[in-house]
Each structure stands twice: as structure tokens, then as C-alpha cells.
Amino acid sequence: MAQLDSESINEVWRDIQQDFSAERKVIPILKEDLKAAIVALDTFLSNNASTINSAIPQPARSGLTTTQKAKLLSYVIYKRYIKEV
Amino acid sequence: MAANDTLLEFSPRLAEIPLGGTFGASPYLRNDHPILVYDGTSAEYAYFTGVMPQHYAGGDVNVYLHIAYTDAVSGTGIFGASFQRIGDGIKSLDSTTDGGYVYAYIGANATSGYISIKPVSLLSFEIDDVAVGELFRLKVYRYADSGDDTAAGDAELNYIEMREV
């Protein structure tokens, strides 16, 4: 998948700031630094999509759609780093 | 009336939020303090209606904004203030013209939860010729969509104080 366009980057940027503000946690960086991080992560995912896909064993790798595999990745990230135990 | 004395004060509870759309700042509580929350990326505003007090001498006006940031401990928010005169048979309630915006850059305090107090300074001709005893509407705006507004996340308006310079 091609990298996100600027409108999509801005949507992520808006959404993440609203999410952070709802949590009332300190953001020690500027808005533009946050956007740079979003762009960098999007670039990383674009450059490493096939590597991530290869990490998924068969039959899931070919049996699941791209969207299903992306959700799988997001659930694992959420459980590892976001959901408080 | 001495220079720099208070003309009027507005609590966030007096905010008049525009109906419909997504342009209005949002009333909220922070540790039970009433606040008005301005989004971090979309420009939002709120109105405050008042009557210019009898002791106003026609001079310049400073609108002091008491601002805290929900998350940011660095960077700057850009806030604007404008006056819309209503008066006695002067301007229709349906009018959208005002005296024009004046801006102030309000930095985030390095400690979360601390307020920064900064004036938006309007010259006497910039308050739309509001005169003593006249109804007016003050619009307070955050230009969160400006590239110069660098403070991440929401900003919180805690109080407004108007003083004559």
C-alpha cells in the first residue's frame, strides 16, 4: 500500500491529539514533532510491509486479507503496549 | 477609574457556544474547575456577552486570557479576541461584522496544570466602537490550525479579565 496522503496524515494527527487530551497525559513535544513521528511510522510501515507479512505464518499469511492482517497487528500492539493490565 | 483597573470578568460558565457545526469550544471541568476546552488542531471559538461598564473611559482594552494546556508543557497557542458592538439600535443581532481580530501568543507552562495569563491588546478603535452602557459580544478564538500554533493537544480557558489600559 502506498504511503498515506497528507489529508490522512492530518486525520491521524488530529485524532491522536484528541486521544491524548482525553487521557490528560503530558505531551512533552510540539505538534509538528508529533506529525513527524506519524510520517516516520507510516514510512516505516510502507518500507517494511512485506517483512511484517512474512512474519505471519501460513495459512494466516495467504488466508487472511490485508485488512484482517492489519487488524491482527493492531490488536497485538494494543495488547502489548496500550491496554493496561 | 485608574488605568489598568478591571472593566469586566468572564467565567467559562458564561461562554456562549455556537450551535451546530464543529467550531465551538467545549465546556468541561478540570478538577472541578469550570474550563472551556479548545481543540488542538481545529480552530474553535466561544462568545461572551456583556455591557460596557459606566467607568469605561473610551481607551484601549487588554483582554487577559487565563490559559492552561491539557497536555502540552512546551510550545505556543495562538489566541484571538474580537469585539462586536450591538448597542442601542446600532447593529442587528443578525450581523456578523466585528472590530477585527487581535492575536496573542500564549506559551504553555513547563509544569502541567499551571496557568499562563497573557493579554490580547486591542486599541480603542479595534473594539468596534463599543460605548459605555452598550451590549457587546466578545469572541475568543484559538487558531489551532495555524502553523504557528505549536502546543500539542487541547487548550483550556480558565478565566477572562478585561482591563482598560
GROMACS .gro file of C-alpha atoms in nm:
model
  250
    1MET     CA    1   0.000   0.000   0.000
    2ALA     CA    2   0.128   0.347  -0.082
    3GLN     CA    3   0.213   0.586   0.198
    4LEU     CA    4  -0.069   0.789   0.349
    5ASP     CA    5  -0.153   1.116   0.177
    6SER     CA    6  -0.129   1.445   0.367
    7GLU     CA    7  -0.502   1.453   0.442
    8SER     CA    8  -0.482   1.110   0.605
    9ILE     CA    9  -0.170   1.209   0.800
   10ASN     CA   10  -0.357   1.515   0.927
   11GLU     CA   11  -0.653   1.300   1.029
   12VAL     CA   12  -0.424   1.074   1.233
   13TRP     CA   13  -0.257   1.385   1.378
   14ARG     CA   14  -0.594   1.530   1.484
   15ASP     CA   15  -0.723   1.202   1.622
   16ILE     CA   16  -0.412   1.122   1.826
   17GLN     CA   17  -0.409   1.468   1.986
   18GLN     CA   18  -0.775   1.434   2.080
   19ASP     CA   19  -0.699   1.090   2.221
   20PHE     CA   20  -0.404   1.220   2.425
   21SER     CA   21  -0.608   1.516   2.552
   22ALA     CA   22  -0.890   1.285   2.658
   23GLU     CA   23  -0.636   1.088   2.864
   24ARG     CA   24  -0.492   1.410   3.009
   25LYS     CA   25  -0.133   1.285   2.983
   26VAL     CA   26   0.159   1.523   2.927
   27ILE     CA   27   0.280   1.561   2.567
   28PRO     CA   28   0.635   1.694   2.602
   29ILE     CA   29   0.682   1.764   2.231
   30LEU     CA   30   0.543   2.014   1.980
   31LYS     CA   31   0.260   1.947   1.733
   32GLU     CA   32   0.500   1.930   1.440
   33ASP     CA   33   0.721   1.679   1.621
   34LEU     CA   34   0.412   1.460   1.663
   35LYS     CA   35   0.335   1.487   1.292
   36ALA     CA   36   0.695   1.396   1.206
   37ALA     CA   37   0.661   1.081   1.418
   38ILE     CA   38   0.338   0.986   1.236
   39VAL     CA   39   0.501   1.035   0.897
   40ALA     CA   40   0.805   0.831   1.005
   41LEU     CA   41   0.591   0.543   1.129
   42ASP     CA   42   0.390   0.548   0.808
   43THR     CA   43   0.713   0.539   0.608
   44PHE     CA   44   0.841   0.251   0.820
   45LEU     CA   45   0.523   0.051   0.764
   46SER     CA   46   0.537   0.121   0.393
   47ASN     CA   47   0.902   0.011   0.371
   48ASN     CA   48   0.855  -0.299   0.587
   49ALA     CA   49   0.510  -0.422   0.490
   50SER     CA   50   0.646  -0.732   0.316
   51THR     CA   51   0.874  -0.811   0.612
   52ILE     CA   52   0.580  -0.789   0.853
   53ASN     CA   53   0.373  -1.003   0.618
   54SER     CA   54   0.650  -1.266   0.604
   55ALA     CA   55   0.647  -1.288   0.983
   56ILE     CA   56   0.290  -1.417   0.969
   57PRO     CA   57   0.295  -1.795   0.930
   58GLN     CA   58   0.085  -1.988   0.686
   59PRO     CA   59  -0.204  -2.044   0.647
   60ALA     CA   60  -0.281  -1.700   0.800
   61ARG     CA   61  -0.044  -1.520   0.564
   62SER     CA   62  -0.229  -1.617   0.249
   63GLY     CA   63  -0.568  -1.695   0.406
   64LEU     CA   64  -0.633  -1.357   0.567
   65THR     CA   65  -0.696  -1.037   0.372
   66THR     CA   66  -0.459  -0.741   0.407
   67THR     CA   67  -0.717  -0.563   0.623
   68GLN     CA   68  -0.753  -0.867   0.851
   69LYS     CA   69  -0.374  -0.893   0.890
   70ALA     CA   70  -0.352  -0.521   0.969
   71LYS     CA   71  -0.617  -0.562   1.239
   72LEU     CA   72  -0.425  -0.859   1.375
   73LEU     CA   73  -0.111  -0.645   1.402
   74SER     CA   74  -0.302  -0.362   1.570
   75TYR     CA   75  -0.457  -0.598   1.826
   76VAL     CA   76  -0.115  -0.739   1.918
   77ILE     CA   77   0.031  -0.387   1.952
   78TYR     CA   78  -0.265  -0.279   2.161
   79LYS     CA   79  -0.232  -0.575   2.396
   80ARG     CA   80   0.143  -0.536   2.429
   81TYR     CA   81   0.177  -0.162   2.473
   82ILE     CA   82  -0.157   0.010   2.528
   83LYS     CA   83  -0.401  -0.198   2.728
   84GLU     CA   84  -0.319  -0.166   3.096
   85VAL     CA   85  -0.300  -0.498   3.274
   86MET     CA   86  -1.121   5.482   3.743
   87ALA     CA   87  -0.748   5.413   3.741
   88ALA     CA   88  -0.567   5.281   3.437
   89ASN     CA   89  -0.536   4.905   3.435
   90ASP     CA   90  -0.844   4.860   3.656
   91THR     CA   91  -1.082   4.579   3.575
   92LEU     CA   92  -1.369   4.654   3.341
   93LEU     CA   93  -1.536   4.313   3.328
   94GLU     CA   94  -1.468   3.948   3.409
   95PHE     CA   95  -1.600   3.632   3.245
   96SER     CA   96  -1.602   3.281   3.384
   97PRO     CA   97  -1.603   2.989   3.137
   98ARG     CA   98  -1.955   2.919   3.264
   99LEU     CA   99  -2.069   3.236   3.084
  100ALA     CA  100  -1.946   3.111   2.746
  101GLU     CA  101  -2.197   3.111   2.461
  102ILE     CA  102  -2.116   2.816   2.236
  103PRO     CA  103  -2.219   2.826   1.867
  104LEU     CA  104  -2.499   2.580   1.789
  105GLY     CA  105  -2.431   2.304   1.536
  106GLY     CA  106  -2.109   2.256   1.342
  107THR     CA  107  -1.774   2.176   1.497
  108PHE     CA  108  -1.645   2.526   1.563
  109GLY     CA  109  -1.743   2.570   1.925
  110ALA     CA  110  -1.512   2.533   2.223
  111SER     CA  111  -1.641   2.280   2.477
  112PRO     CA  112  -1.736   2.335   2.842
  113TYR     CA  113  -1.568   2.091   3.078
  114LEU     CA  114  -1.434   2.051   3.430
  115ARG     CA  115  -1.073   2.009   3.537
  116ASN     CA  116  -1.051   1.907   3.900
  117ASP     CA  117  -1.399   2.064   3.930
  118HIS     CA  118  -1.273   2.395   3.788
  119PRO     CA  119  -1.503   2.504   3.505
  120ILE     CA  120  -1.300   2.538   3.186
  121LEU     CA  121  -1.359   2.591   2.816
  122VAL     CA  122  -1.167   2.342   2.602
  123TYR     CA  123  -1.024   2.448   2.265
  124ASP     CA  124  -0.919   2.170   2.027
  125GLY     CA  125  -0.553   2.121   1.937
  126THR     CA  126  -0.587   2.116   1.557
  127SER     CA  127  -0.920   2.273   1.461
  128ALA     CA  128  -0.991   2.643   1.511
  129GLU     CA  129  -1.265   2.690   1.772
  130TYR     CA  130  -1.428   2.985   1.943
  131ALA     CA  131  -1.680   3.096   2.204
  132TYR     CA  132  -1.869   3.418   2.271
  133PHE     CA  133  -1.904   3.618   2.590
  134THR     CA  134  -2.177   3.885   2.606
  135GLY     CA  135  -2.151   4.187   2.831
  136VAL     CA  136  -2.244   4.551   2.882
  137MET     CA  137  -1.958   4.801   2.877
  138PRO     CA  138  -1.944   4.941   3.231
  139GLN     CA  139  -2.008   5.306   3.314
  140HIS     CA  140  -1.650   5.363   3.425
  141TYR     CA  141  -1.505   5.281   3.080
  142ALA     CA  142  -1.329   5.594   2.960
  143GLY     CA  143  -1.303   5.506   2.592
  144GLY     CA  144  -0.941   5.389   2.594
  145ASP     CA  145  -0.753   5.082   2.475
  146VAL     CA  146  -0.853   4.746   2.624
  147ASN     CA  147  -0.650   4.444   2.731
  148VAL     CA  148  -0.835   4.113   2.735
  149TYR     CA  149  -0.642   3.892   2.976
  150LEU     CA  150  -0.679   3.523   2.899
  151HIS     CA  151  -0.603   3.268   3.171
  152ILE     CA  152  -0.492   2.964   2.972
  153ALA     CA  153  -0.374   2.618   3.072
  154TYR     CA  154  -0.292   2.333   2.838
  155THR     CA  155  -0.431   1.983   2.886
  156ASP     CA  156  -0.116   1.805   2.772
  157ALA     CA  157   0.142   2.049   2.638
  158VAL     CA  158   0.435   2.161   2.852
  159SER     CA  159   0.608   2.336   2.562
  160GLY     CA  160   0.507   2.530   2.256
  161THR     CA  161   0.265   2.814   2.200
  162GLY     CA  162  -0.104   2.856   2.129
  163ILE     CA  163  -0.239   3.146   1.924
  164PHE     CA  164  -0.549   3.313   2.067
  165GLY     CA  165  -0.755   3.590   1.915
  166ALA     CA  166  -1.016   3.828   2.055
  167SER     CA  167  -1.266   4.044   1.872
  168PHE     CA  168  -1.549   4.272   1.980
  169GLN     CA  169  -1.888   4.302   1.816
  170ARG     CA  170  -2.090   4.608   1.912
  171ILE     CA  171  -2.467   4.560   1.947
  172GLY     CA  172  -2.570   4.875   2.132
  173ASP     CA  173  -2.896   5.067   2.126
  174GLY     CA  174  -3.022   5.048   1.768
  175ILE     CA  175  -2.662   5.033   1.641
  176LYS     CA  176  -2.617   4.684   1.496
  177SER     CA  177  -2.854   4.397   1.420
  178LEU     CA  178  -2.832   4.080   1.626
  179ASP     CA  179  -2.803   3.904   1.288
  180SER     CA  180  -2.486   4.094   1.200
  181THR     CA  181  -2.157   3.906   1.177
  182THR     CA  182  -1.925   4.205   1.141
  183ASP     CA  183  -1.695   4.297   1.425
  184GLY     CA  184  -1.393   4.510   1.506
  185GLY     CA  185  -1.146   4.255   1.369
  186TYR     CA  186  -0.923   4.004   1.545
  187VAL     CA  187  -0.619   4.083   1.750
  188TYR     CA  188  -0.391   3.794   1.842
  189ALA     CA  189  -0.168   3.689   2.127
  190TYR     CA  190   0.079   3.405   2.152
  191ILE     CA  191   0.033   3.220   2.480
  192GLY     CA  192   0.305   2.974   2.577
  193ALA     CA  193   0.247   2.650   2.762
  194ASN     CA  194   0.383   2.646   3.117
  195ALA     CA  195   0.660   2.391   3.168
  196THR     CA  196   0.454   2.242   3.452
  197SER     CA  197   0.129   2.071   3.358
  198GLY     CA  198  -0.177   2.230   3.516
  199TYR     CA  199  -0.020   2.575   3.557
  200ILE     CA  200  -0.199   2.873   3.403
  201SER     CA  201  -0.039   3.132   3.177
  202ILE     CA  202  -0.201   3.478   3.191
  203LYS     CA  203  -0.148   3.689   2.880
  204PRO     CA  204  -0.329   3.993   2.736
  205VAL     CA  205  -0.475   4.031   2.393
  206SER     CA  206  -0.420   4.406   2.346
  207LEU     CA  207  -0.684   4.596   2.149
  208LEU     CA  208  -0.663   4.963   2.066
  209SER     CA  209  -0.977   5.167   2.130
  210PHE     CA  210  -1.074   5.166   1.761
  211GLU     CA  211  -1.036   4.786   1.749
  212ILE     CA  212  -1.323   4.717   1.989
  213ASP     CA  213  -1.585   4.802   1.723
  214ASP     CA  214  -1.659   5.140   1.890
  215VAL     CA  215  -1.838   4.980   2.185
  216ALA     CA  216  -1.950   5.263   2.413
  217VAL     CA  217  -2.044   5.285   2.779
  218GLY     CA  218  -2.371   5.108   2.861
  219GLU     CA  219  -2.382   4.920   2.530
  220LEU     CA  220  -2.431   4.547   2.484
  221PHE     CA  221  -2.139   4.380   2.305
  222ARG     CA  222  -2.015   4.033   2.225
  223LEU     CA  223  -1.654   3.927   2.280
  224LYS     CA  224  -1.533   3.636   2.066
  225VAL     CA  225  -1.235   3.436   2.191
  226TYR     CA  226  -1.073   3.214   1.930
  227ARG     CA  227  -0.787   2.963   1.922
  228TYR     CA  228  -0.608   2.942   1.585
  229ALA     CA  229  -0.513   2.580   1.636
  230ASP     CA  230  -0.500   2.528   1.259
  231SER     CA  231  -0.219   2.783   1.221
  232GLY     CA  232   0.133   2.653   1.168
  233ASP     CA  233   0.249   2.892   1.440
  234ASP     CA  234   0.022   2.724   1.698
  235THR     CA  235   0.268   2.462   1.818
  236ALA     CA  236   0.130   2.350   2.156
  237ALA     CA  237   0.005   1.993   2.113
  238GLY     CA  238  -0.341   1.892   2.229
  239ASP     CA  239  -0.623   2.090   2.387
  240ALA     CA  240  -0.602   2.432   2.549
  241GLU     CA  241  -0.821   2.534   2.843
  242LEU     CA  242  -0.962   2.882   2.900
  243ASN     CA  243  -0.996   2.928   3.276
  244TYR     CA  244  -1.100   3.294   3.301
  245ILE     CA  245  -1.115   3.627   3.118
  246GLU     CA  246  -1.044   3.969   3.265
  247MET     CA  247  -1.094   4.289   3.065
  248ARG     CA  248  -0.898   4.595   3.173
  249GLU     CA  249  -0.883   4.946   3.032
  250VAL     CA  250  -0.523   5.044   2.958
   0.00000   0.00000   0.00000
